Short mmCIF file of C-alpha atoms and ligand atoms in Angstrom, two decimals:
data_model
loop_
_atom_site.label_atom_id
_atom_site.label_comp_id
_atom_site.label_asym_id
_atom_site.label_seq_id
_atom_site.Cartn_x
_atom_site.Cartn_y
_atom_site.Cartn_z
CA UNK A 518 -0.09 0.04 0.07
CA UNK A 519 1.36 3.58 -1.10
CA UNK A 520 1.34 6.01 1.61
CA UNK A 521 -0.18 8.95 0.06
CA UNK A 522 0.83 11.72 2.14
CA UNK A 523 4.65 10.52 1.44
CA UNK A 524 4.24 9.79 -1.91
CA UNK A 525 2.81 13.60 -2.41
CA UNK A 526 6.05 14.84 -0.27
CA UNK A 527 8.13 12.83 -2.44
CA UNK A 528 6.40 14.62 -5.72
CA UNK A 529 6.80 17.99 -3.90
CA UNK A 530 10.49 17.96 -2.70
CA UNK A 531 11.71 17.23 -6.51
CA UNK A 532 9.57 20.20 -7.63
CA UNK A 533 10.32 22.75 -5.22
CA UNK A 534 13.38 24.67 -3.39
CA UNK A 535 14.86 27.41 -1.53
CA UNK A 536 13.09 30.65 -1.43
CA UNK A 537 9.90 29.33 -3.60
CA UNK A 538 6.42 30.65 -2.85
CA UNK A 539 4.23 27.71 -1.59
CA UNK A 540 0.84 27.07 0.32
CA UNK A 541 -0.54 24.34 2.47
CA UNK A 542 -4.64 24.34 1.64
CA UNK A 543 -5.32 22.53 4.72
CA UNK A 544 -2.90 23.15 7.59
CA UNK A 545 -4.98 21.11 10.30
CA UNK A 546 -2.06 19.81 12.71
CA UNK A 547 0.58 21.38 10.31
CA UNK A 548 2.80 18.68 9.03
CA UNK A 549 2.47 19.67 5.56
CA UNK A 550 2.94 23.12 6.36
CA UNK A 551 6.37 22.35 8.09
CA UNK A 552 7.62 20.34 5.71
CA UNK A 553 6.60 22.76 3.10
CA UNK A 554 8.56 25.74 5.37
CA UNK A 555 11.80 23.31 5.73
CA UNK A 556 12.02 23.21 1.88
CA UNK A 557 11.58 26.91 0.91
CA UNK A 558 13.66 28.25 3.90
CA UNK A 559 13.53 31.75 5.13
CA UNK A 560 14.08 33.10 1.66
CA UNK A 561 10.73 31.84 0.83
CA UNK A 562 7.09 31.64 1.72
CA UNK A 563 4.26 29.31 2.99
CA UNK A 564 0.51 30.54 3.18
CA UNK A 565 -1.71 27.83 5.11
CA UNK A 566 -5.32 27.73 5.10
CA UNK A 567 -7.70 26.48 8.03
CA UNK A 568 -11.15 27.16 8.74
CA UNK A 569 -10.54 25.75 12.19
CA UNK A 570 -8.43 28.30 14.17
CA UNK A 571 -7.81 25.96 17.38
CA UNK A 572 -5.50 24.04 14.65
CA UNK A 573 -3.98 27.15 13.26
CA UNK A 574 -3.27 28.25 17.12
CA UNK A 575 -1.54 25.14 17.24
CA UNK A 576 0.11 25.14 14.12
CA UNK A 577 1.25 28.68 15.28
CA UNK A 578 3.22 27.64 18.25
CA UNK A 579 4.96 24.70 16.77
CA UNK A 580 6.02 26.79 14.02
CA UNK A 581 7.31 29.79 16.45
CA UNK A 582 9.55 27.37 18.48
CA UNK A 583 10.72 25.96 15.59
CA UNK A 584 11.59 29.65 14.67
CA UNK A 585 10.23 29.64 11.19
CA UNK A 586 8.75 33.27 10.50
CA UNK A 587 8.52 32.62 7.04
CA UNK A 588 4.62 30.85 7.15
CA UNK A 589 1.61 32.97 7.32
CA UNK A 590 -1.17 31.14 8.29
CA UNK A 591 -4.80 32.54 7.43
CA UNK A 592 -7.92 31.42 9.22
CA UNK A 593 -10.10 31.25 6.03
CA UNK A 594 -11.42 28.83 3.38
CA UNK A 595 -9.65 28.24 0.78
CA UNK A 596 -12.17 28.89 -2.01
CA UNK A 597 -10.98 32.34 -0.79
CA UNK A 598 -7.57 31.92 -1.17
CA UNK A 599 -7.21 34.57 -3.95
CA UNK A 600 -8.28 37.26 -1.78
CA UNK A 601 -5.31 36.50 1.04
CA UNK A 602 -2.17 36.10 -1.75
CA UNK A 603 -0.66 39.00 -3.25
CA UNK A 604 -1.26 39.51 -6.27
CA UNK A 605 2.37 39.86 -7.14
CA UNK A 606 2.76 35.94 -6.34
CA UNK A 607 -0.52 35.45 -8.93
CA UNK A 608 1.21 32.37 -11.47
CA UNK A 609 3.93 32.35 -9.44
CA UNK A 610 3.51 30.14 -6.66
CA UNK A 611 5.39 26.53 -7.15
CA UNK A 612 3.36 24.24 -5.06
CA UNK A 613 0.11 24.22 -3.47
CA UNK A 614 -0.97 20.99 -1.70
CA UNK A 615 -4.29 19.91 -0.42
CA UNK A 616 -5.18 17.11 1.92
CA UNK A 617 -8.94 17.08 2.18
CA UNK A 618 -11.54 15.81 4.98
CA UNK A 619 -11.56 16.27 8.50
CA UNK A 620 -8.56 16.55 10.68
CA UNK A 621 -7.48 13.11 12.21
CA UNK A 622 -7.99 13.42 16.56
CA UNK A 623 -10.09 16.31 15.53
CA UNK A 624 -13.74 17.56 15.24
CA UNK A 625 -15.10 15.25 12.33
CA UNK A 626 -17.87 17.09 11.19
CA UNK A 627 -15.42 20.11 10.16
CA UNK A 628 -14.86 19.24 6.73
CA UNK A 629 -13.72 19.83 3.16
CA UNK A 630 -16.77 20.49 0.83
CA UNK A 631 -17.32 19.86 -2.47
CA UNK A 632 -18.02 23.72 -3.39
CA UNK A 633 -15.73 25.18 -1.72
CA UNK A 634 -12.87 22.46 -3.10
CA UNK A 635 -13.72 23.17 -6.13
CA UNK A 636 -13.34 26.87 -5.81
CA UNK A 637 -9.95 26.20 -4.25
CA UNK A 638 -9.02 23.73 -6.77
CA UNK A 639 -9.86 25.94 -9.96
CA UNK A 640 -8.20 28.95 -7.87
CA UNK A 641 -4.54 27.06 -7.28
CA UNK A 642 -4.41 25.94 -10.88
CA UNK A 643 -4.77 30.08 -11.89
CA UNK A 644 -2.13 30.93 -8.93
CA UNK A 645 0.63 28.12 -9.90
CA UNK A 646 3.24 29.32 -12.11
CA UNK A 647 3.94 27.55 -15.39
CA UNK A 648 5.44 24.10 -14.24
CA UNK A 649 4.21 24.08 -11.34
CA UNK A 650 2.91 21.48 -9.18
CA UNK A 651 -0.57 20.92 -7.19
CA UNK A 652 -0.91 17.83 -5.26
CA UNK A 653 -4.53 16.65 -3.68
CA UNK A 654 -5.30 14.13 -1.28
CA UNK A 655 -8.81 13.08 -1.58
CA UNK A 656 -11.03 10.29 0.69
CA UNK A 657 -13.95 8.48 -1.10
CA UNK A 658 -14.54 6.64 2.16
CA UNK A 659 -16.51 8.88 4.40
CA UNK A 660 -20.16 10.78 3.80
CA UNK A 661 -19.50 13.13 1.26
CA UNK A 662 -16.07 12.29 0.34
CA UNK A 663 -17.15 9.83 -2.94
CA UNK A 664 -18.81 13.15 -4.11
CA UNK A 665 -15.75 15.45 -3.03
CA UNK A 666 -13.68 12.96 -5.51
CA UNK A 667 -16.01 13.40 -8.17
CA UNK A 668 -16.29 17.02 -8.35
CA UNK A 669 -12.53 17.16 -8.13
CA UNK A 670 -12.18 14.67 -11.51
CA UNK A 671 -14.85 16.00 -13.26
CA UNK A 672 -13.41 20.02 -12.94
CA UNK A 673 -9.98 18.25 -13.56
CA UNK A 674 -11.19 16.38 -16.56
CA UNK A 675 -13.17 19.41 -18.19
CA UNK A 676 -9.15 21.34 -17.92
CA UNK A 677 -8.00 22.16 -20.90
CA UNK A 678 -4.52 19.73 -21.33
CA UNK A 679 -2.94 22.69 -22.86
CA UNK A 680 -3.04 24.12 -19.30
CA UNK A 681 -2.70 21.27 -16.68
CA UNK A 682 -1.44 17.99 -16.79
CA UNK A 683 -2.96 15.20 -14.06
CA UNK A 684 -2.22 11.93 -13.14
CA UNK A 685 -3.87 9.88 -10.29
CA UNK A 686 -2.02 7.47 -7.53
CA UNK A 687 -4.25 5.13 -6.02
CA UNK A 688 -3.55 3.66 -2.04
CA UNK A 689 -5.23 0.42 -3.08
CA UNK A 690 -7.57 -1.11 -5.33
CA UNK A 691 -10.93 -0.35 -3.69
CA UNK A 692 -12.95 2.44 -5.41
CA UNK A 693 -13.01 4.13 -1.86
CA UNK A 694 -9.23 3.84 -1.67
CA UNK A 695 -7.82 7.59 -1.43
CA UNK A 696 -6.60 8.83 -4.42
CA UNK A 697 -3.91 11.53 -5.37
CA UNK A 698 -4.44 13.86 -7.68
CA UNK A 699 -1.08 15.04 -8.87
CA UNK A 700 -1.72 18.17 -11.05
CA UNK A 701 1.48 20.26 -12.81
CA UNK A 702 0.93 23.30 -14.73
CA UNK A 703 2.05 23.17 -18.12
CA UNK A 704 4.09 26.45 -19.51
CA UNK A 705 1.03 28.26 -20.73
CA UNK A 706 1.03 29.70 -24.02
CA UNK A 707 0.64 33.94 -24.28
CA UNK A 708 -2.96 33.22 -25.61
CA UNK A 709 -3.85 30.76 -23.06
CA UNK A 710 -2.48 32.54 -20.15
CA UNK A 711 -5.09 32.70 -17.44
CA UNK A 712 -4.55 36.19 -15.42
CA UNK A 713 -5.42 36.28 -11.43
CA UNK A 714 -7.84 38.75 -10.77
CA UNK A 715 -8.76 39.63 -6.59
CA UNK A 716 -11.59 40.00 -5.98
CA UNK A 717 -13.13 42.67 -4.30
CA UNK A 718 -13.76 42.71 -1.05
CA UNK A 719 -17.50 43.21 0.15
C1 SAM B 1207 -7.00 16.27 6.46
S1 SAM B 1207 -7.12 17.08 7.73
C2 SAM B 1207 -5.51 18.14 6.58
C3 SAM B 1207 -4.19 17.67 7.70
C4 SAM B 1207 -3.10 18.16 7.33
N1 SAM B 1207 -2.41 18.44 6.41
C5 SAM B 1207 -1.84 18.03 8.33
O1 SAM B 1207 -0.83 17.66 8.09
O2 SAM B 1207 -2.31 17.62 9.60
C6 SAM B 1207 -8.10 18.46 6.72
C7 SAM B 1207 -8.21 20.05 7.38
O3 SAM B 1207 -8.83 21.01 6.16
C8 SAM B 1207 -9.36 21.88 6.82
N2 SAM B 1207 -10.58 22.63 6.23
C9 SAM B 1207 -12.20 21.83 6.02
N3 SAM B 1207 -12.64 22.76 5.45
C10 SAM B 1207 -11.98 23.87 4.89
C11 SAM B 1207 -11.83 24.64 4.12
N4 SAM B 1207 -13.07 25.06 3.43
N5 SAM B 1207 -10.55 25.70 3.95
C12 SAM B 1207 -9.42 25.37 4.54
N6 SAM B 1207 -9.12 24.23 5.79
C13 SAM B 1207 -10.48 23.93 5.45
C14 SAM B 1207 -10.07 20.75 8.41
O4 SAM B 1207 -10.07 22.17 9.81
C15 SAM B 1207 -9.02 20.19 8.55
O5 SAM B 1207 -8.06 20.55 9.52
#
């Protein structure tokens, strides 16, 4: 059985370097946030999102103890990420990670939802640099998980081959096994460049 979290880390490690700007869309217990912070180093920056304030507080303390001050934790849905990422980083983000579902050991009713996930994945594709990588671990076993997975699969199918490439890795053979989507942004041709536009906050 492949551990999808480790596989995602392996692929990200190969793709990013010190000084890069990256996003953890689901901070939770902060494993991916810390991993990204180590890789990009103090010259880089990590933006992390979660809707659970308590989780963010804990991770903030951990990062403080590690002396990492190149991480910005944002208490908002990842569906709003374009509101929080400085406009000059549009098309400059080299990696974005999602680990969907609920926080292990936390409140199982706070869970990622199809519609906000779809919006966040779509914003992520815009924010990614040419050649940037997006990893999404989707769980199909819990209630709503299959719908969320299918919504992602469907939107990726409808995306242009000229803009992204997509591959998937399963952690088992059952059709409820967790699945890792690995998306790479291709070098955008001038006529197909996707422009980031920060929505006005109301
Ligand atoms: C599987 S956990 C993430 C685990 C995390 N990567 C780690 O290393 O511990 C999923 C997280 O997504 C968060 N979440 C749920 N809906 C969200 C949303 N709309 N925006 C951002 N985070 C969300 C949950 O609060 C939970 O902490």
